[in-house]
Structures are given as structure tokens and as C-alpha cells.
CSV table of C-alpha atoms and ligand atoms in Angstrom, one decimal:
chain,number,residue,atom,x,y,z
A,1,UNK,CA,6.0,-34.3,46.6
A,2,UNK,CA,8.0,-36.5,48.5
A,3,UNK,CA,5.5,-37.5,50.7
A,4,UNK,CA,3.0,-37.7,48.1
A,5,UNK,CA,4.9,-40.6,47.0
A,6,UNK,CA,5.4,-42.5,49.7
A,7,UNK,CA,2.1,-43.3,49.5
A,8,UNK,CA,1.7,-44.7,46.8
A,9,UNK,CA,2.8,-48.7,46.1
A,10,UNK,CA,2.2,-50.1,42.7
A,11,UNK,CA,1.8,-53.5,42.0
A,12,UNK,CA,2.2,-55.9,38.6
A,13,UNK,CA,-0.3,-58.5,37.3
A,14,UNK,CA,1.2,-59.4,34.4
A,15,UNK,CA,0.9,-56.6,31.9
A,16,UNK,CA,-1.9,-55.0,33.8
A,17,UNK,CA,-0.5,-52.1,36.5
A,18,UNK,CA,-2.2,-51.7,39.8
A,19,UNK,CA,-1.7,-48.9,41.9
A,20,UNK,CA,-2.9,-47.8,45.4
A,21,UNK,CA,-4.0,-44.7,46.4
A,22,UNK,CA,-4.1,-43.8,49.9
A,23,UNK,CA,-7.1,-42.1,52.0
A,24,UNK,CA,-6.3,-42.9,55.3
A,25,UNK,CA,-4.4,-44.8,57.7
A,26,UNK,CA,-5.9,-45.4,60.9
A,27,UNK,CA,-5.1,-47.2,64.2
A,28,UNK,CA,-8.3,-49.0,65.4
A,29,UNK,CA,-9.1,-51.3,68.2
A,30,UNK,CA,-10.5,-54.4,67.8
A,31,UNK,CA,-13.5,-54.3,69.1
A,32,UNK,CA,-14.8,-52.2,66.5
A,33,UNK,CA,-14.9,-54.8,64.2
A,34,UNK,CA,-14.8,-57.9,66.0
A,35,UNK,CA,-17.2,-57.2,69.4
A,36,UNK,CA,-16.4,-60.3,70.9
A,37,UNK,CA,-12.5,-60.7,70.6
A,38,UNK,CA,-9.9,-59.8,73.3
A,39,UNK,CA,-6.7,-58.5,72.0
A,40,UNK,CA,-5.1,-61.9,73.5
A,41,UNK,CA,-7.3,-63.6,70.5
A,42,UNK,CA,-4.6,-62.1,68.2
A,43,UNK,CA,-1.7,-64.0,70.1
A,44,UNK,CA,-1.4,-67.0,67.8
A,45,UNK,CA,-0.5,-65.2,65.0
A,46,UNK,CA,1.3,-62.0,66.2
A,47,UNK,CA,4.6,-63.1,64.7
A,48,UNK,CA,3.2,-62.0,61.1
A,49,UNK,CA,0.6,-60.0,61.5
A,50,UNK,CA,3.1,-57.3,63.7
A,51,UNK,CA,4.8,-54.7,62.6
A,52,UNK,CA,2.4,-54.5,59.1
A,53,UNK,CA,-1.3,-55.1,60.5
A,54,UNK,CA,-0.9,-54.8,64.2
A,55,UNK,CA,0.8,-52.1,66.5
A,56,UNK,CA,2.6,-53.2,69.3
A,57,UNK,CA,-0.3,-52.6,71.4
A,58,UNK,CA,-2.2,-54.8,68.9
A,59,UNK,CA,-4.2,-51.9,67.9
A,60,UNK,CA,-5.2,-52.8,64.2
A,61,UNK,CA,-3.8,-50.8,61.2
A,62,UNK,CA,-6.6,-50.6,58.7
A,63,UNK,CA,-5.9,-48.7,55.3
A,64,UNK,CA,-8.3,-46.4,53.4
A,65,UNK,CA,-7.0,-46.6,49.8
A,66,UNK,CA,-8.4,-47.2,47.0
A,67,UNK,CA,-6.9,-49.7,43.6
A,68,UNK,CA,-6.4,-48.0,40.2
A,69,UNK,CA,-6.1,-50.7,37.4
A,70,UNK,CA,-4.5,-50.0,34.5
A,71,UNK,CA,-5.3,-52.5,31.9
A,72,UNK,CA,-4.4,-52.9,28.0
A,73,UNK,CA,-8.1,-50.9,27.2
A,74,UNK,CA,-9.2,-49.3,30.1
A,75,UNK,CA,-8.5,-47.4,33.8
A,76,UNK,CA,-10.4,-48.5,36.8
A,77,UNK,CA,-10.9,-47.0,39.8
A,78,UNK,CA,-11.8,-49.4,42.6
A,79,UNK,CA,-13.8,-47.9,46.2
A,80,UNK,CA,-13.2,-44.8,46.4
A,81,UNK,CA,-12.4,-44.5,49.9
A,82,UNK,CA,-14.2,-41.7,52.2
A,83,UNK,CA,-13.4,-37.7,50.3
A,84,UNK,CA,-13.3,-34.7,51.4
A,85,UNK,CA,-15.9,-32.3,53.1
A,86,UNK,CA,-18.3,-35.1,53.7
A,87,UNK,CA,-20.8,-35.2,56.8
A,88,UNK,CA,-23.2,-37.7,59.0
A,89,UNK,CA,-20.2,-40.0,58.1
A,90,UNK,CA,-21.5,-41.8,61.4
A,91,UNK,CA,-17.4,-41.9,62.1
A,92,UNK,CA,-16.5,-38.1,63.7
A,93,UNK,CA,-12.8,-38.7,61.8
A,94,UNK,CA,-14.0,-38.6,58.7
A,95,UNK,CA,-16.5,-35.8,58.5
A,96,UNK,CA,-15.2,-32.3,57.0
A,97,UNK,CA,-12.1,-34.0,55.7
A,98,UNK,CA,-9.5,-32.0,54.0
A,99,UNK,CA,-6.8,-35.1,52.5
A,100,UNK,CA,-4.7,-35.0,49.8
A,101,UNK,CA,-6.3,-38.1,47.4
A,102,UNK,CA,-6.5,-35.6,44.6
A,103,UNK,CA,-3.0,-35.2,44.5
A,104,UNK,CA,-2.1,-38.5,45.7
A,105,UNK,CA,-4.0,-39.3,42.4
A,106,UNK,CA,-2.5,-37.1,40.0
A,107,UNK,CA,1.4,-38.7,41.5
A,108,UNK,CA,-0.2,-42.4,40.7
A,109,UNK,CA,-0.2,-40.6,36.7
A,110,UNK,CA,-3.7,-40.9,36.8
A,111,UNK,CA,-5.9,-37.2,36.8
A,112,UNK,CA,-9.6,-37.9,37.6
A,113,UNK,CA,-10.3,-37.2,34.1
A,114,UNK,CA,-8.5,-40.4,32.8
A,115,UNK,CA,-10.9,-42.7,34.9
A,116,UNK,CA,-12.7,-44.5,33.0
A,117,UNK,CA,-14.8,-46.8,35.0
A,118,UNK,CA,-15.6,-46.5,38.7
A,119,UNK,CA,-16.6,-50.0,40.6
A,120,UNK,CA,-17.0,-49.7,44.0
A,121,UNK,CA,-17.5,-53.0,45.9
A,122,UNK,CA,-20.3,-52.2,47.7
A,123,UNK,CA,-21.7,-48.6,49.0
A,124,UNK,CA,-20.6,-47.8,53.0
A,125,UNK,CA,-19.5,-44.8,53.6
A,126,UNK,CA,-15.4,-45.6,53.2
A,127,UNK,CA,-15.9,-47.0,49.4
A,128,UNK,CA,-18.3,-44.2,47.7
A,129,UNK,CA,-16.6,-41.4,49.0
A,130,UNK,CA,-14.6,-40.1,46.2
A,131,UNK,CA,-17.5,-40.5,43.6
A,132,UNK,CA,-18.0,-37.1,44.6
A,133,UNK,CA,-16.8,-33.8,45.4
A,134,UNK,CA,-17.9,-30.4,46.5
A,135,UNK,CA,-17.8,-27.6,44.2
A,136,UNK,CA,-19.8,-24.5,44.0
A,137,UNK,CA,-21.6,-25.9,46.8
A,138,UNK,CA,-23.2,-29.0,45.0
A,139,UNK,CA,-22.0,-32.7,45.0
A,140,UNK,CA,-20.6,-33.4,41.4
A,141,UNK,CA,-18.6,-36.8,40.2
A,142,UNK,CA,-15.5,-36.5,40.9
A,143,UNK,CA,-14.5,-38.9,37.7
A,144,UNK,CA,-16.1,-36.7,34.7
A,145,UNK,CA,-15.1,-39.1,32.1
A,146,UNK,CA,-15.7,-42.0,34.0
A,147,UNK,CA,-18.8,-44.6,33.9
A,148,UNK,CA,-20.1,-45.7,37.5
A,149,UNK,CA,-20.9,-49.3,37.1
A,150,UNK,CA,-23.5,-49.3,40.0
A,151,UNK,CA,-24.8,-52.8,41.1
A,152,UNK,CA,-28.5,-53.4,41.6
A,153,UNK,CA,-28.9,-55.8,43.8
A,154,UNK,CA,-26.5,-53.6,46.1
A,155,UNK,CA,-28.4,-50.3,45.1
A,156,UNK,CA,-31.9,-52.1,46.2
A,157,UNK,CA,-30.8,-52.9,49.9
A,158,UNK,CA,-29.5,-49.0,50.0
A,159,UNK,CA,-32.4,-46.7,48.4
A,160,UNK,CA,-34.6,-46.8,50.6
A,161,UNK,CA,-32.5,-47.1,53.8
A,162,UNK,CA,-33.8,-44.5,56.6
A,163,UNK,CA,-30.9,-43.7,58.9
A,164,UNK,CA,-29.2,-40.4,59.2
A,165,UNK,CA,-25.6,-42.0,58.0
A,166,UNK,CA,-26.9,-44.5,55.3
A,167,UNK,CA,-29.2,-41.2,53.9
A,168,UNK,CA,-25.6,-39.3,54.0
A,169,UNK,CA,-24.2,-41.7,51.7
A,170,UNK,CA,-26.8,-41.5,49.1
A,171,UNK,CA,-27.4,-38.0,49.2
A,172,UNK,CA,-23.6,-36.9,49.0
A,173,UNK,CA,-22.0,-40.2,47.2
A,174,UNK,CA,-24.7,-42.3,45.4
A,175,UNK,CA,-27.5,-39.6,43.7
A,176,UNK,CA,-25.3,-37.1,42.1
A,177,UNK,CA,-23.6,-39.7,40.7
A,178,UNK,CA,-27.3,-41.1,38.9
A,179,UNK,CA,-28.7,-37.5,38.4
A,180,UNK,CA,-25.4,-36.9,36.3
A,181,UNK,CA,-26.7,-40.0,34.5
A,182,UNK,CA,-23.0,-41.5,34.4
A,183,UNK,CA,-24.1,-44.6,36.3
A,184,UNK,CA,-24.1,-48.0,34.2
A,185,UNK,CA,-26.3,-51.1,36.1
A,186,UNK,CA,-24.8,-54.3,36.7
A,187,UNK,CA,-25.9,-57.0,38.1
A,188,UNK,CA,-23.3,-59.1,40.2
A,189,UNK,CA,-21.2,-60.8,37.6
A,190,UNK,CA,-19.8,-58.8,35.3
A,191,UNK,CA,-16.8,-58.3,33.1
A,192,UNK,CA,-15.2,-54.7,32.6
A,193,UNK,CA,-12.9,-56.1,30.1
A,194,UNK,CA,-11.0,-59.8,29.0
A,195,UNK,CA,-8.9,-59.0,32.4
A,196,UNK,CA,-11.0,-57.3,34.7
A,197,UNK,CA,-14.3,-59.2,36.4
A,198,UNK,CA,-16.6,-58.6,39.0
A,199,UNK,CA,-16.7,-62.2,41.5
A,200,UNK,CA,-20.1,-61.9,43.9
A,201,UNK,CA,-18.9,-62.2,47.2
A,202,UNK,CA,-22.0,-61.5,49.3
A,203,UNK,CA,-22.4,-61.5,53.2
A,204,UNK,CA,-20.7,-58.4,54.2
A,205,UNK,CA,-24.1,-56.4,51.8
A,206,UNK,CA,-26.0,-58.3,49.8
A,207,UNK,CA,-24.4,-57.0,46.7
A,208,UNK,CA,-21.0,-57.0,47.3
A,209,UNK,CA,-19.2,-57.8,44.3
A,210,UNK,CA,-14.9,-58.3,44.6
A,211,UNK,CA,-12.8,-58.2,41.7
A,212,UNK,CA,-10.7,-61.0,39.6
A,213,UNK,CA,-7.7,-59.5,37.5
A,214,UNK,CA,-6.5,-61.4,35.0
A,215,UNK,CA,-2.8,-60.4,33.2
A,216,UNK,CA,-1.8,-63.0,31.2
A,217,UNK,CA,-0.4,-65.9,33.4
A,218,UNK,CA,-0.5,-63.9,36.5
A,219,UNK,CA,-4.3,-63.1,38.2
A,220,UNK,CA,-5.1,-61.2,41.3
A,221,UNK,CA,-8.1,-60.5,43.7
A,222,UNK,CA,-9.0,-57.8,45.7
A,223,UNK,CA,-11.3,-58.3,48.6
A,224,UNK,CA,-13.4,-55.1,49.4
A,225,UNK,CA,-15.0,-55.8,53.0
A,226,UNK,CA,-15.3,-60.1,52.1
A,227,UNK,CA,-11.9,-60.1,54.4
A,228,UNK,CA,-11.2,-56.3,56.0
A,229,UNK,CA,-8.3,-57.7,58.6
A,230,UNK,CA,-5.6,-60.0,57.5
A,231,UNK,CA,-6.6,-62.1,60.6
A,232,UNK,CA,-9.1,-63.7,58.9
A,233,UNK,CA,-7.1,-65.2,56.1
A,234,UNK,CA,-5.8,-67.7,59.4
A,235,UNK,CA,-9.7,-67.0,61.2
A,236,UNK,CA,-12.3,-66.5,58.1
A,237,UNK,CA,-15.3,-67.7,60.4
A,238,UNK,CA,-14.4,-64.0,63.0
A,239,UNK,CA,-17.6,-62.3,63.1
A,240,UNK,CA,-17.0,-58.7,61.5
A,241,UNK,CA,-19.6,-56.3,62.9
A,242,UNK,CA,-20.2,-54.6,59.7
A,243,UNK,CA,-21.4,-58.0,58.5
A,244,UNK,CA,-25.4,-57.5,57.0
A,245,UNK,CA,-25.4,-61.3,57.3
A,246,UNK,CA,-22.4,-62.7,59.2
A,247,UNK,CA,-23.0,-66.4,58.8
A,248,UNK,CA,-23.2,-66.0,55.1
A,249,UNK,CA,-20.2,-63.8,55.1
A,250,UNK,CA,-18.1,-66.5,57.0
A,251,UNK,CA,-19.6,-68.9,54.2
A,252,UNK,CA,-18.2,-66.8,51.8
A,253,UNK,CA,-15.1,-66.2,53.2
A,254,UNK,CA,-13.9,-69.4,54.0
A,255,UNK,CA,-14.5,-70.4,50.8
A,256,UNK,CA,-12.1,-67.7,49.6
A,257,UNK,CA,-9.5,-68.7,51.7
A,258,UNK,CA,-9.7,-72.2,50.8
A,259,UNK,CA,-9.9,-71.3,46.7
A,260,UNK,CA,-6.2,-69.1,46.9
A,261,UNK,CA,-4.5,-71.1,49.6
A,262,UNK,CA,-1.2,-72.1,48.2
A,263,UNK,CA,-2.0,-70.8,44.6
A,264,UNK,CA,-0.6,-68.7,42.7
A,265,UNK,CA,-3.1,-65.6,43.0
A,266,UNK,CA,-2.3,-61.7,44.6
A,267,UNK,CA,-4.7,-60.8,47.6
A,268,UNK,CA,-5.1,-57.5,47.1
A,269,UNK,CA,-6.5,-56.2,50.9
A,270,UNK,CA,-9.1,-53.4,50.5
A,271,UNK,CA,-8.0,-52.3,54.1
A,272,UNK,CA,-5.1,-54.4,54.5
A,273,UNK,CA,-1.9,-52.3,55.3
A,274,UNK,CA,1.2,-51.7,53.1
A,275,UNK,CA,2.4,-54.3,51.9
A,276,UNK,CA,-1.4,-54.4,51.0
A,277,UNK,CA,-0.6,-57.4,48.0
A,278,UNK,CA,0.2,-61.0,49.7
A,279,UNK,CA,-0.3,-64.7,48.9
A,280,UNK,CA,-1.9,-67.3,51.5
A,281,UNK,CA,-0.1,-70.1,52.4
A,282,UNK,CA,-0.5,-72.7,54.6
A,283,UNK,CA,2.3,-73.3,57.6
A,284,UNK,CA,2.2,-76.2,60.1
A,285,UNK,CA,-1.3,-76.8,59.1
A,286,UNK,CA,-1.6,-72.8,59.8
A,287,UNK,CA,-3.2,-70.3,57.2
A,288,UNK,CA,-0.9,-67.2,56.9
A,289,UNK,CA,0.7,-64.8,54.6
A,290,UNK,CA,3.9,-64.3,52.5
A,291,UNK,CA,4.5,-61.2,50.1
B,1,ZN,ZN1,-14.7,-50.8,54.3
């Protein structure tokens, strides 16, 4: 149980509770996300991106997790990380997985049953995999209470997609999840409740939505793949190779830097390591974090 907990960090905005649930924690190079950076590219800003977001070998520390909001009305479940049992992942380390979520769940004092929306920022294979589990030998929603606001514009650059690891996606995470008819359409902006809002941030897919939480005085924003590496709060315009279209996802994301530099506004990281919630600030005419 211990350990259980320990991965778990919860987080205040205002009166609305956010917790993170942890998938996965990996160590990653950086060439898989940014093909044409050396590890030397990292030097100007080791001093706060080591110990949380770099190893000492300036391998990157990318989290899996995914955000539970508890607001006054409602509990929502954002990405849903990668599951258990899953295949054609198109990543070797997260087919036939076996984790703990579940659990890590139920410690967060949130059973699946108490879900009552499900947004996931987009639909790669590390943000639709808990939609879904594997019982009886069939793919059933994991959340059975739960509404799956699916966005179209997102849902129309995936349905007809041909490769073997996009076809895994929608077969195991996307189409039970319509079939059990627990999907609600959206269409980029829209509002769960008065604190909870989805912000278009396209680039990364064409529907990617992130999402604006507002408690009270105090608001928050978590990224999904807009930003996956906390480099880019100081580096917005690094290609990411998952970009669909990377010169509109450095439009988009230096826009978001500039919009919560200095303000008053959690960055929640959809991959960014514990402490996962930070502020940008600007140092010696330097973009960085505090938190
Ligand atoms: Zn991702």
C-alpha cells in the first residue's frame, strides 16, 4: 500500500482537487522525440531541468499518468495513459502490460465507477489506454458510469487511419468505447462544467483539445502532448517528432508559453515528471520553471 501511494501527488486549484495517477515512468533518450537535438542541446538549462526531468546522463524522464479532477459537480478523468494487456502498441514496453493503475486508482479514493467523464486530449496510444480493459476476452470501458467526451475533429483524422498501431488503438481503446454507446461528441471548445473547459491546442493532432481549470481565484492548465518535455517551456519552437504538423504545433506552443509566463496559472505536464505542477517564469530574460 505503501508504494501505491507514493505515487500518487495531489494537487489544489482552489476548491477543485486534482490528483495524478501514475502509469509509467520511463527513461527515454532524446532522440525519440526531438530527432535533431544532441544531448549537449540540453546544457543551457540543466541546472533546473536535473534531477526532476533529466537523469544525470540527460536521459529524459517522461511520466505516463493520467489527471483526476475532482470538481464541486463532477469527476474527470483526463488521458488515460496506455492499460494493461494491450498489443501493436508500436512501443515493445507497453504491449501485454500488467501495472497496477487500478489500484493506484482506487488509493487516489476514486473506483472507476465514480468517473464520470472521460476527456482524453487526443487518441495516441499513451492517452486512450485505460478507456478499456480486458475481460472475458472482450475490450469493455473501463469507466462504466462514465461519459467519453470524444472529439470529432480528432476522431475524423483517426477512423480511417490504415497502420497496424493506429488500427490497435481503435480497435482495443476507441470502438468499444462507441459500441458501448457511452461516447458524447464534442467539438473542440467545450465546457464540462463552470470550472472545467476544453482549450483547442492543435499541432501535435489536429484535434487536440487541453484543458483550463478554473477554482475560484486559482486556474490551472494541463498540456496533453501541446508541450510533452519541460524543455520547451525555455525552447517551444523544438520540433517534437510526434508532431502531425510541427510548424503549427510550435505556433501553438509558443503562444502558450507566452499567455502563462509570469502569471499566476498551474502547468499541469501530461508527461512532465513529479513535481508534474509548475509555474513559468522568466529569469535573466530566460523562460524556466518554479513549483
Ligand atoms: Zn503522449
Amino acid at each position: 500500500m505503501e508504494q501505491v501511494k507514493s505515487n500518487i501527488q495531489t494537487f489544489e486549484v482552489g476548491d477543485i482537487e486534482v490528483v495524478k495517477v501514475l502509469d509509467l515512468l520511463e527513461s527515454i533518450s532524446p532522440k525519440v522525440l526531438y530527432e535533431d537535438k544532441a544531448r549537449s542541446a540540453f546544457d543551457p538549462h540543466l541546472d533546473w531541468l536535473q534531477p526532476h526531468f533529466l537523469d544525470a546522463k540527460k536521459s529524459m524522464l517522461l511520466s505516463i499518468h493520467s489527471f483526476v479532477i475532482k470538481t464541486r459537480h463532477h469527476n474527470i478523468l483526463v488521458d488515460t495513459c496506455i492499460g494493461n494487456h494491450k498489443s501493436d502498441s508500436g512501443f515493445p514496453q507497453w504491449n501485454d502490460r500488467n501495472g497496477n493503475y487500478l489500484a493506484e486508482l482506487v488509493a487516489a479514493d476514486c473506483r472507476p465507477e465514480d468517473i464520470d467523464y472521460v476527456f482524453c486530449t487526443h487518441m495516441h496510444v499513451d492517452h486512450t489506454g485505460w478507456n478499456t480493459q480486458l475481460k472475458d476476452g472482450r475490450w469493455v470501458p473501463t469507466f462504466p458510469n462514465a461519459k467519453y467526451l470524444f472529439n470529432e475533429r480528432e476522431w475524423a483524422c483517426w477512423k480511417d487511419a490504415e497502420s497496424k498501431h493506429d488500427r490497435a488503438v481503435i480497435e482495443q481503446n476507441i470502438m468499444p468505447i462507441i459500441e458501448a454507446g457511452q461516447v458524447q461528441w464534442v467539438d473542440n471548445e467545450w465546457s464540462i462544467d463552470d470550472q472545467v473547459s476544453l482549450v483547442p491546442t492543435p499541432g501535435h493532432t489536429p484535434g487536440h483539445c487541453s484543458v483550463a481549470l478554473t477554482g475560484g481565484e486559482k486556474k490551472a492548465f494541463i498540456t496533453g502532448d501541446m508541450m510533452i518535455h519541460p524543455v520547451q517551456i525555455a525552447e517551444p519552437q523544438w520540433q517534437q517528432s510526434a508532431d502531425n504538423d510541427k510548424a503549427l504545433a510550435i505556433k501553438t506552443r509558443t503562444g502558450f508559453v507566452e499567455d502563462h509566463c509570469d502569471r499566476d496559472i498551474m502547468i499541469l505536464g501530461t508527461h512532465f515528471n513529479t513535481p508534474t505542477g509548475v509555474y513559468i517564469i522568466e529569469q535573466k530574460g530566460q523562460r524556466r520553471i518554479s513549483f
